[in-house]
Amino acid sequence: MSSNKNALIRYKTLDKCLRNKYRKYTLEDLIDECSEALFEYEGKESYVSKRTIQLDLQNMRSEKFGYEAPIEVYERRYYRYSDPEYSIHNISVNESDLKAMNNAIQILKQFKDFSMFREMNGVLQKLEDSVNAVQQKSIIHLDKNEQLRGLEHIDILYQAIINKKVLSILYKSFTARDFSTFTVHPQLLKEFNNRWFLICLYKGSMYNLALDRMESIEIDEKKVYIDRELDGDEYFKDVVGVTVSDSMHSRNVVFFVDKSNAPYVKTKPLHSSQEVVEEKEDGTVFKIKVQLNYELERLLLGFGESLVLYQPLRLRKRMEHKLKSAVKNYYETELPE
């Protein structure tokens, strides 16, 4: 059992003892009660030390967890609440707390359509009822695409990662003519730019598979799952998007953004490594250190004429070619009547 859960059980037990008007509890009694409560939950002997209970009582008395419990020692050895009506479960919540809780509930409710969150719908309703949340239109709106394909796969992929199952996925990329079967070891689910991807181990290398290109998914019980113990923050720290190369080193990407758009790039960095290289009269020069991938190129091209890439030169030439092709398309395309 986690240390946090242990602590909650001890606090709950101490609260019950300190509220009891018909029995006198010494420190040794409180230790025994907490040890017994933990035994009931864990099914094994779990002795609680004297120091632990003393710290628990100290924490309950303090503002640390918002309890400020009126614990007193009487007759120099017995513990109880000086206020017989007090309980840590009856802590008052102010108006500001209620508003904060209501805002959090409204945000969580936007995830209700995900199957893994459906079981929380009842919990959220109870929370709304308990804080007397006012039914109101949402004033925090998360970007989502109701027509997005592939969301129906999230639950089975999520459960496969949790339960460490190998999957057989029928998949067809945008460039492929036919479906192919991928036998993969799923590691992580990643959302980027309103699309979902499965990060998985395939034939010894890491791959990302878009959920909207998956046709079917089956669990392969015959194969032994390989767990890469992937840390998402560490895995994606050198990229924009989802495409990570095991063999590519990060490169310095230096670019200029005109003065009209530079404030947007400053307040919403393209990557965590972003820094300002130079402030100019007509704009700002930025630098990020990332792997070069498709998502980075699309992001830079999306700024259009407001961004000029300085380096690396190979990426600059590729972007220049694509921008020239775009201009050519505008000139040569006949508009429908």
Short mmCIF file of C-alpha atoms in Angstrom, two decimals:
data_model
loop_
_atom_site.label_atom_id
_atom_site.label_comp_id
_atom_site.label_asym_id
_atom_site.label_seq_id
_atom_site.Cartn_x
_atom_site.Cartn_y
_atom_site.Cartn_z
CA MET A 1 0.00 0.00 0.00
CA SER A 2 1.31 3.49 -0.79
CA SER A 3 2.55 5.73 2.01
CA ASN A 4 -0.15 8.30 1.12
CA LYS A 5 -2.92 5.73 1.55
CA ASN A 6 -1.37 4.55 4.82
CA ALA A 7 -1.41 8.12 6.09
CA LEU A 8 -5.07 8.60 5.11
CA ILE A 9 -6.06 5.44 6.99
CA ARG A 10 -4.14 6.61 10.07
CA TYR A 11 -5.73 10.09 9.98
CA LYS A 12 -9.19 8.58 9.62
CA THR A 13 -8.53 6.23 12.55
CA LEU A 14 -7.10 8.98 14.76
CA ASP A 15 -10.09 11.18 13.95
CA LYS A 16 -12.48 8.42 15.04
CA CYS A 17 -10.59 7.90 18.31
CA LEU A 18 -10.28 11.59 19.15
CA ARG A 19 -14.04 12.07 18.64
CA ASN A 20 -14.93 9.20 20.96
CA LYS A 21 -16.38 10.73 24.16
CA TYR A 22 -16.68 7.43 25.98
CA ARG A 23 -13.11 6.18 25.95
CA LYS A 24 -9.77 7.60 26.98
CA TYR A 25 -6.97 7.08 24.45
CA THR A 26 -3.29 7.16 25.37
CA LEU A 27 -0.58 7.47 22.73
CA GLU A 28 -0.04 3.71 22.97
CA ASP A 29 -3.77 3.14 22.41
CA LEU A 30 -3.68 5.31 19.29
CA ILE A 31 -0.70 3.34 17.99
CA ASP A 32 -2.59 0.08 18.51
CA GLU A 33 -5.76 1.40 16.83
CA CYS A 34 -3.84 2.61 13.76
CA SER A 35 -1.86 -0.64 13.51
CA GLU A 36 -5.10 -2.63 13.69
CA ALA A 37 -6.78 -0.44 11.05
CA LEU A 38 -3.87 -0.93 8.66
CA PHE A 39 -4.01 -4.68 9.31
CA GLU A 40 -7.70 -4.71 8.33
CA TYR A 41 -6.94 -2.92 5.05
CA GLU A 42 -3.73 -4.75 4.13
CA GLY A 43 -4.37 -8.17 5.65
CA LYS A 44 -0.92 -8.31 7.22
CA GLU A 45 0.80 -7.10 10.37
CA SER A 46 1.72 -3.44 10.06
CA TYR A 47 3.05 -1.91 13.26
CA VAL A 48 2.99 1.89 13.42
CA SER A 49 5.81 3.59 15.30
CA LYS A 50 5.36 6.06 18.12
CA ARG A 51 7.19 8.71 16.09
CA THR A 52 4.77 8.27 13.17
CA ILE A 53 1.68 8.86 15.33
CA GLN A 54 3.30 11.87 17.00
CA LEU A 55 3.96 13.38 13.56
CA ASP A 56 0.40 12.55 12.46
CA LEU A 57 -1.02 14.40 15.48
CA GLN A 58 1.30 17.31 14.79
CA ASN A 59 0.20 17.46 11.14
CA MET A 60 -3.47 17.31 12.13
CA ARG A 61 -2.97 20.21 14.54
CA SER A 62 -1.19 22.34 11.94
CA GLU A 63 -2.44 24.15 8.82
CA LYS A 64 -0.39 21.81 6.61
CA PHE A 65 -3.42 19.87 5.37
CA GLY A 66 -6.01 22.44 6.37
CA TYR A 67 -7.16 20.47 9.44
CA GLU A 68 -6.06 22.70 12.36
CA ALA A 69 -7.53 20.01 14.61
CA PRO A 70 -8.12 21.09 18.27
CA ILE A 71 -6.25 18.13 19.74
CA GLU A 72 -5.58 18.38 23.46
CA VAL A 73 -3.81 16.22 26.02
CA TYR A 74 -5.72 15.93 29.28
CA GLU A 75 -4.74 14.33 32.55
CA ARG A 76 -1.25 14.49 31.02
CA ARG A 77 -1.68 11.30 28.98
CA TYR A 78 -5.03 11.10 27.16
CA TYR A 79 -5.81 12.57 23.74
CA ARG A 80 -9.10 14.00 22.44
CA TYR A 81 -10.63 16.95 20.57
CA SER A 82 -11.35 19.96 22.77
CA ASP A 83 -14.34 20.62 20.49
CA PRO A 84 -16.59 17.53 20.65
CA GLU A 85 -18.24 18.49 17.34
CA TYR A 86 -14.97 18.66 15.41
CA SER A 87 -13.97 16.14 12.73
CA ILE A 88 -11.42 16.32 9.94
CA HIS A 89 -14.30 15.35 7.64
CA ASN A 90 -16.22 18.51 8.56
CA ILE A 91 -13.67 21.06 7.37
CA SER A 92 -15.40 24.16 6.08
CA VAL A 93 -14.90 25.19 2.47
CA ASN A 94 -15.00 28.87 1.57
CA GLU A 95 -16.51 30.53 -1.48
CA SER A 96 -13.17 30.67 -3.28
CA ASP A 97 -12.62 26.93 -2.74
CA LEU A 98 -16.09 26.14 -4.12
CA LYS A 99 -15.46 28.19 -7.26
CA ALA A 100 -12.09 26.50 -7.81
CA MET A 101 -13.66 23.05 -7.38
CA ASN A 102 -16.49 23.90 -9.73
CA ASN A 103 -14.05 25.10 -12.41
CA ALA A 104 -12.06 21.87 -12.07
CA ILE A 105 -15.27 19.83 -12.41
CA GLN A 106 -16.26 21.68 -15.59
CA ILE A 107 -12.84 20.94 -17.12
CA LEU A 108 -12.99 17.24 -16.18
CA LYS A 109 -16.49 16.94 -17.68
CA GLN A 110 -15.07 17.75 -21.11
CA PHE A 111 -13.32 14.36 -21.05
CA LYS A 112 -16.54 12.44 -20.34
CA ASP A 113 -16.72 10.93 -23.84
CA PHE A 114 -13.49 9.00 -23.41
CA SER A 115 -14.41 5.47 -22.36
CA MET A 116 -11.76 5.42 -19.63
CA PHE A 117 -13.47 8.45 -18.05
CA ARG A 118 -17.05 7.20 -18.31
CA GLU A 119 -16.91 5.56 -14.91
CA MET A 120 -16.10 9.00 -13.50
CA ASN A 121 -19.37 10.53 -14.68
CA GLY A 122 -21.13 9.49 -11.48
CA VAL A 123 -18.24 10.75 -9.38
CA LEU A 124 -18.31 14.12 -11.14
CA GLN A 125 -22.06 14.37 -10.57
CA LYS A 126 -21.56 13.68 -6.85
CA LEU A 127 -18.86 16.33 -6.72
CA GLU A 128 -21.16 18.83 -8.39
CA ASP A 129 -23.90 18.03 -5.91
CA SER A 130 -21.57 18.21 -2.90
CA VAL A 131 -20.17 21.63 -3.80
CA ASN A 132 -23.58 22.89 -4.93
CA ALA A 133 -22.08 23.63 -8.32
CA VAL A 134 -24.24 25.86 -10.44
CA GLN A 135 -25.16 24.34 -13.78
CA GLN A 136 -23.72 26.80 -16.23
CA LYS A 137 -22.34 26.91 -19.71
CA SER A 138 -18.67 26.02 -19.83
CA ILE A 139 -16.40 29.06 -19.77
CA ILE A 140 -13.29 26.92 -20.34
CA HIS A 141 -13.32 25.21 -23.72
CA LEU A 142 -10.72 22.64 -24.69
CA ASP A 143 -9.98 22.24 -28.39
CA LYS A 144 -11.46 19.00 -29.70
CA ASN A 145 -12.63 17.56 -32.99
CA GLU A 146 -15.92 15.67 -32.72
CA GLN A 147 -15.33 14.06 -36.15
CA LEU A 148 -11.87 12.76 -35.24
CA ARG A 149 -11.42 9.09 -36.14
CA GLY A 150 -9.62 6.60 -33.96
CA LEU A 151 -10.84 7.71 -30.54
CA GLU A 152 -12.71 4.43 -30.22
CA HIS A 153 -9.32 2.68 -30.00
CA ILE A 154 -8.07 4.63 -26.99
CA ASP A 155 -9.59 2.36 -24.38
CA ILE A 156 -8.15 -0.93 -25.66
CA LEU A 157 -4.74 0.71 -26.21
CA TYR A 158 -4.80 2.26 -22.76
CA GLN A 159 -5.69 -1.06 -21.14
CA ALA A 160 -3.03 -2.88 -23.17
CA ILE A 161 -0.35 -0.49 -21.89
CA ILE A 162 -1.56 -0.79 -18.30
CA ASN A 163 -1.77 -4.60 -18.47
CA LYS A 164 1.39 -4.98 -20.62
CA LYS A 165 -0.18 -6.77 -23.58
CA VAL A 166 1.25 -7.28 -27.08
CA LEU A 167 -1.09 -6.08 -29.83
CA SER A 168 -1.70 -7.04 -33.43
CA ILE A 169 -2.84 -3.91 -35.29
CA LEU A 170 -4.23 -3.77 -38.82
CA TYR A 171 -2.88 -0.45 -40.08
CA LYS A 172 -2.76 1.60 -43.26
CA SER A 173 -0.70 4.77 -43.48
CA PHE A 174 -1.68 7.60 -45.81
CA THR A 175 1.07 6.60 -48.24
CA ALA A 176 0.35 2.85 -48.26
CA ARG A 177 -1.88 1.12 -50.79
CA ASP A 178 -2.90 -1.77 -48.57
CA PHE A 179 -3.33 -2.57 -44.90
CA SER A 180 -0.43 -4.13 -43.02
CA THR A 181 -0.38 -6.00 -39.71
CA PHE A 182 1.91 -4.61 -37.03
CA THR A 183 2.68 -6.73 -33.96
CA VAL A 184 3.67 -4.13 -31.39
CA HIS A 185 4.46 -3.60 -27.72
CA PRO A 186 2.43 -0.47 -26.80
CA GLN A 187 4.25 1.98 -24.52
CA LEU A 188 2.50 5.34 -24.52
CA LEU A 189 -0.47 7.30 -25.89
CA LYS A 190 0.35 10.76 -27.22
CA GLU A 191 -1.93 13.58 -28.35
CA PHE A 192 -0.50 16.17 -30.74
CA ASN A 193 -2.31 18.78 -32.79
CA ASN A 194 -5.70 17.18 -32.10
CA ARG A 195 -4.57 13.73 -33.27
CA TRP A 196 -3.76 10.68 -31.17
CA PHE A 197 -0.76 8.39 -31.63
CA LEU A 198 0.39 5.11 -30.14
CA ILE A 199 4.08 5.05 -29.30
CA CYS A 200 5.12 1.42 -29.52
CA LEU A 201 8.01 -1.00 -29.91
CA TYR A 202 8.01 -2.71 -33.31
CA LYS A 203 10.80 -5.07 -34.40
CA GLY A 204 13.19 -3.59 -31.86
CA SER A 205 12.59 0.07 -32.77
CA MET A 206 10.21 2.72 -31.51
CA TYR A 207 7.34 3.67 -33.84
CA ASN A 208 4.38 6.00 -33.69
CA LEU A 209 1.10 4.83 -35.20
CA ALA A 210 -1.79 7.23 -35.75
CA LEU A 211 -5.02 5.98 -34.18
CA ASP A 212 -7.08 7.24 -37.12
CA ARG A 213 -5.22 4.85 -39.47
CA MET A 214 -5.95 1.77 -37.36
CA GLU A 215 -8.58 -0.59 -38.75
CA SER A 216 -8.62 -3.24 -36.02
CA ILE A 217 -6.74 -4.20 -32.85
CA GLU A 218 -6.34 -7.64 -31.28
CA ILE A 219 -4.43 -8.80 -28.23
CA ASP A 220 -1.67 -11.33 -28.94
CA GLU A 221 -1.51 -13.51 -25.83
CA LYS A 222 1.27 -15.73 -27.25
CA LYS A 223 3.99 -13.10 -27.25
CA VAL A 224 5.81 -11.78 -24.19
CA TYR A 225 5.46 -8.04 -23.67
CA ILE A 226 8.62 -5.91 -23.69
CA ASP A 227 8.39 -2.88 -21.43
CA ARG A 228 10.66 0.03 -22.35
CA GLU A 229 9.49 1.89 -19.22
CA LEU A 230 9.09 4.93 -21.42
CA ASP A 231 9.07 8.36 -19.78
CA GLY A 232 7.04 10.61 -22.07
CA ASP A 233 8.70 13.85 -20.98
CA GLU A 234 12.17 12.41 -21.55
CA TYR A 235 11.26 10.67 -24.81
CA PHE A 236 9.79 13.77 -26.47
CA LYS A 237 12.10 16.40 -24.97
CA ASP A 238 14.11 16.91 -28.19
CA VAL A 239 11.27 17.04 -30.72
CA VAL A 240 8.31 19.02 -31.88
CA GLY A 241 5.43 16.59 -32.38
CA VAL A 242 5.62 12.80 -32.13
CA THR A 243 8.34 11.61 -34.53
CA VAL A 244 11.48 10.67 -32.59
CA SER A 245 14.62 9.24 -34.20
CA ASP A 246 16.95 6.95 -32.24
CA SER A 247 19.87 7.87 -34.51
CA MET A 248 19.40 11.60 -35.12
CA HIS A 249 21.06 14.24 -32.95
CA SER A 250 19.36 17.50 -32.06
CA ARG A 251 20.22 20.45 -34.30
CA ASN A 252 20.20 24.18 -33.77
CA VAL A 253 17.25 25.61 -35.70
CA VAL A 254 17.60 29.38 -36.11
CA PHE A 255 14.76 31.44 -37.55
CA PHE A 256 13.54 35.02 -37.87
CA VAL A 257 9.97 36.09 -37.10
CA ASP A 258 8.69 39.52 -38.08
CA LYS A 259 7.74 42.03 -35.39
CA SER A 260 4.00 41.46 -35.85
CA ASN A 261 4.25 37.76 -35.00
CA ALA A 262 7.31 37.62 -32.73
CA PRO A 263 5.21 38.30 -29.58
CA TYR A 264 3.15 35.17 -30.30
CA VAL A 265 6.30 33.05 -30.57
CA LYS A 266 7.67 34.56 -27.37
CA THR A 267 4.52 33.83 -25.39
CA LYS A 268 3.97 30.39 -26.97
CA PRO A 269 7.44 28.93 -27.63
CA LEU A 270 7.80 26.41 -30.43
CA HIS A 271 9.84 24.21 -28.06
CA SER A 272 11.05 24.25 -24.48
CA SER A 273 14.62 24.94 -25.69
CA GLN A 274 13.59 28.18 -27.40
CA GLU A 275 15.68 31.28 -26.75
CA VAL A 276 16.00 34.73 -28.26
CA VAL A 277 19.21 35.16 -30.28
CA GLU A 278 18.76 38.74 -31.40
CA GLU A 279 16.22 41.53 -31.30
CA LYS A 280 16.02 43.44 -34.59
CA GLU A 281 14.07 46.51 -35.62
CA ASP A 282 11.80 44.49 -37.88
CA GLY A 283 11.55 41.31 -35.80
CA THR A 284 13.27 38.73 -33.61
CA VAL A 285 15.73 35.90 -34.25
CA PHE A 286 14.99 32.73 -32.26
CA LYS A 287 16.80 29.44 -31.74
CA ILE A 288 15.56 26.02 -30.72
CA LYS A 289 17.52 22.78 -30.42
CA VAL A 290 15.51 19.84 -31.74
CA GLN A 291 15.55 16.85 -34.05
CA LEU A 292 14.46 17.66 -37.59
CA ASN A 293 11.17 15.97 -38.37
CA TYR A 294 7.99 16.34 -40.40
CA GLU A 295 6.06 18.08 -37.63
CA LEU A 296 8.74 20.75 -37.18
CA GLU A 297 8.76 21.49 -40.90
CA ARG A 298 4.97 21.79 -41.00
CA LEU A 299 5.03 24.09 -37.99
CA LEU A 300 7.62 26.42 -39.51
CA LEU A 301 5.86 26.49 -42.89
CA GLY A 302 2.64 27.39 -41.11
CA PHE A 303 4.02 30.83 -40.29
CA GLY A 304 4.10 31.64 -44.00
CA GLU A 305 5.76 34.90 -44.95
CA SER A 306 6.21 35.97 -41.32
CA LEU A 307 9.03 33.45 -40.70
CA VAL A 308 12.40 33.02 -42.40
CA LEU A 309 14.53 30.00 -41.56
CA TYR A 310 18.26 30.74 -41.28
CA GLN A 311 19.62 27.29 -40.50
CA PRO A 312 20.08 24.40 -40.95
CA LEU A 313 20.62 25.06 -44.65
CA ARG A 314 19.23 21.74 -45.89
CA LEU A 315 15.92 22.36 -44.15
CA ARG A 316 15.95 25.96 -45.39
CA LYS A 317 16.32 24.79 -49.02
CA ARG A 318 13.53 22.24 -48.62
CA MET A 319 11.19 24.87 -47.17
CA GLU A 320 12.17 27.32 -49.89
CA HIS A 321 11.28 24.73 -52.54
CA LYS A 322 7.89 24.07 -50.94
CA LEU A 323 7.07 27.77 -50.64
CA LYS A 324 7.97 28.31 -54.31
CA SER A 325 5.73 25.38 -55.24
CA ALA A 326 2.92 26.93 -53.20
CA VAL A 327 3.28 30.25 -55.03
CA LYS A 328 3.33 28.41 -58.36
CA ASN A 329 0.13 26.59 -57.44
CA TYR A 330 -1.58 29.90 -56.68
CA TYR A 331 -0.56 31.31 -60.05
CA GLU A 332 -1.38 28.26 -62.14
CA THR A 333 -4.53 26.95 -60.49
CA GLU A 334 -7.73 27.94 -62.25
CA LEU A 335 -10.49 28.88 -59.85
CA PRO A 336 -13.91 27.29 -60.40
CA GLU A 337 -16.59 29.53 -61.78
#
